[in-house]
CSV table of C-alpha atoms in Angstrom, one decimal:
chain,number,residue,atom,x,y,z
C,1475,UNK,CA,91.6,116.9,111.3
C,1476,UNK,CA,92.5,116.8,107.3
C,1477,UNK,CA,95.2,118.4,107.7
C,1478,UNK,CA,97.0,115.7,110.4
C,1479,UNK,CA,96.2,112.9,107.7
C,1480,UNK,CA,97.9,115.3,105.3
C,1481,UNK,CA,100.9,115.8,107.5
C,1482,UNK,CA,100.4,111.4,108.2
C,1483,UNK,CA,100.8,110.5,104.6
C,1484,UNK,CA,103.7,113.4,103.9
C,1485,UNK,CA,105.6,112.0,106.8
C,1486,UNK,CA,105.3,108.2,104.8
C,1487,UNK,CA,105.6,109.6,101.8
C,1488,UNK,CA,109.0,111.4,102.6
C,1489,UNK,CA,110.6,107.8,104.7
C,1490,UNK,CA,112.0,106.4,101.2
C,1491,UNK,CA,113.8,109.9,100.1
C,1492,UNK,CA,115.3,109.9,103.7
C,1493,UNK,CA,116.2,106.6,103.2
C,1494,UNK,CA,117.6,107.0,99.7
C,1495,UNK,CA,119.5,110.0,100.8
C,1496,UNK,CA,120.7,108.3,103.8
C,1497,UNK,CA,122.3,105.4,101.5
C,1498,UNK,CA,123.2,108.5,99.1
C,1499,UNK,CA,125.7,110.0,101.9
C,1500,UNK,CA,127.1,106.5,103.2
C,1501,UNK,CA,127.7,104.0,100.9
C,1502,UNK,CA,128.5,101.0,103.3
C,1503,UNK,CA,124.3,101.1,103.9
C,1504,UNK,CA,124.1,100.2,100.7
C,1505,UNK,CA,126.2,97.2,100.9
C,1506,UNK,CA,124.5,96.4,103.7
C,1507,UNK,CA,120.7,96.6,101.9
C,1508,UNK,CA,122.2,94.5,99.1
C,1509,UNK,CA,123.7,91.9,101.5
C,1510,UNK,CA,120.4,91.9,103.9
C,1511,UNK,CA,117.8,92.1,100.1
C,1512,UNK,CA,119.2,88.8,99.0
C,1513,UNK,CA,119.5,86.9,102.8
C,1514,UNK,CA,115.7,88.4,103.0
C,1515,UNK,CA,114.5,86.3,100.1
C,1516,UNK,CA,115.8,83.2,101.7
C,1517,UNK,CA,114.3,83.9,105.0
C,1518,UNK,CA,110.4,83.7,105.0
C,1519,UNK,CA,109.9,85.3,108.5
C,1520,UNK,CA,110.7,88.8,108.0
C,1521,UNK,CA,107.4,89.9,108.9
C,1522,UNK,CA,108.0,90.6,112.4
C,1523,UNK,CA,110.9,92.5,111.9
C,1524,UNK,CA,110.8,96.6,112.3
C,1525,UNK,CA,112.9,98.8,110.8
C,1526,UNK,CA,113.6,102.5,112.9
C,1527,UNK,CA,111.6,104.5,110.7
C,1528,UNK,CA,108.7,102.1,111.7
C,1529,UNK,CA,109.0,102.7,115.1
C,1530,UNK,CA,109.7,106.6,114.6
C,1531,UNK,CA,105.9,106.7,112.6
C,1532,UNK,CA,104.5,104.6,115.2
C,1533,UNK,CA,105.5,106.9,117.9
C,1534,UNK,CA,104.3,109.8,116.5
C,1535,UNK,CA,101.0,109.1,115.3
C,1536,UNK,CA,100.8,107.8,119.3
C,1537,UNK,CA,102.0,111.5,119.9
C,1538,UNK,CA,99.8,113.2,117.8
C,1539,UNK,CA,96.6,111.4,118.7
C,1540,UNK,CA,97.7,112.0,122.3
C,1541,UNK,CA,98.2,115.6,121.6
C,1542,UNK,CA,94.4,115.9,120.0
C,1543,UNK,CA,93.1,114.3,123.0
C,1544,UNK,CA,94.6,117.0,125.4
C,1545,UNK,CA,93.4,119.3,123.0
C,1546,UNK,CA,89.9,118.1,123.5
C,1547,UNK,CA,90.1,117.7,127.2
C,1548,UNK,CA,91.3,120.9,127.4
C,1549,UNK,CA,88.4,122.5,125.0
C,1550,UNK,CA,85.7,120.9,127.1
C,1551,UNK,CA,87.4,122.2,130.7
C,1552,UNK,CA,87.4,125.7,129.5
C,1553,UNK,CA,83.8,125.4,128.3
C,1554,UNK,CA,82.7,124.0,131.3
C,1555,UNK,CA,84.3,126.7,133.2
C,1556,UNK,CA,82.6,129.5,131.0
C,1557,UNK,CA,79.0,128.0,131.8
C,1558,UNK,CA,79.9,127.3,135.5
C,1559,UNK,CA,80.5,130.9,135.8
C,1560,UNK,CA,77.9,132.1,133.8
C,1561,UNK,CA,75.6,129.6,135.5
C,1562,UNK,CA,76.4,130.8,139.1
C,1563,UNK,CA,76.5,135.0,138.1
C,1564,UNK,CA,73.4,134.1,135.9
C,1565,UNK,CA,70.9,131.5,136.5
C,1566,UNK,CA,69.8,129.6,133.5
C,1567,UNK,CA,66.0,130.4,134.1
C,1568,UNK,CA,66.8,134.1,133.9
C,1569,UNK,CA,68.6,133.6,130.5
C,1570,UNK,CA,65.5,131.4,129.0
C,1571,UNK,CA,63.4,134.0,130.1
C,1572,UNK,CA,65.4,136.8,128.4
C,1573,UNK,CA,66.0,135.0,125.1
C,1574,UNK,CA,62.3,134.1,125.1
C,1575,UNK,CA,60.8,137.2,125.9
C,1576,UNK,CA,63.5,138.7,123.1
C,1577,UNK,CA,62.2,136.1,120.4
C,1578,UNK,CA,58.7,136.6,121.0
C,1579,UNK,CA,58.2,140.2,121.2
C-alpha cells in the first residue's frame, strides 16, 4: 500500500517539471500563463476552475483505487474457492480432529 502513496506523491511531484518542460518546448504557453497570471489576480473565482493535469490525477487515483478493489475481490474469490474445495474433499471436523490429535500427542 506504501508504495501506491509513493507512486501518488511522485506523480504530483513530477506535474510542475511536465509543466515547465511543456512551456520549455512552446513558448506561446508561456505567453499565455503570463496573460492568464495577471487576469487571475483580478478575478477572485478561480477556484472552481481545473486545469488537465487535475483531471489526469483525479482519474487515476479513481483507477488505481478501482484496480486494488479488484485485487481484493479477486483475493477473497480464490480463497473462497480453496476452502470450498477443501471443505467438500475434507470436512472441517476431520481436519480439527487431525490438527488436535497432532498438537496434543
Amino acid at each position: 500500500m506504501s508504495s501506491f502513496l509513493c507512486q501518488d506523491k511522485e506523480f504530483e511531484k513530477n506535474k510542475k517539471e511536465i509543466l515547465r518542460r511543456m512551456v520549455a518546448t512552446n513558448p506561446n504557453l508561456e505567453a499565455i500563463n503570463i496573460n492568464s497570471d495577471a487576469g487571475d489576480r483580478h478575478i477572485s473565482n478561480n477556484d472552481n476552475r481545473k486545469y488537465a493535469w487535475e483531471y489526469e490525477i483525479e482519474e487515476y487515483r479513481k483507477k488505481k483505487n478501482r484496480d486494488r478493489f479488484y485485487k481484493i475481490g479477486a483475493l477473497a474469490g480464490v480463497l473462497s474457492l480453496i476452502i470450498t474445495v477443501i471443505d467438500k474433499f475434507t470436512p472441517i471436523k476431520e481436519i480439527t480432529h487431525i490438527a488436535f490429535n497432532y498438537i496434543f500427542k
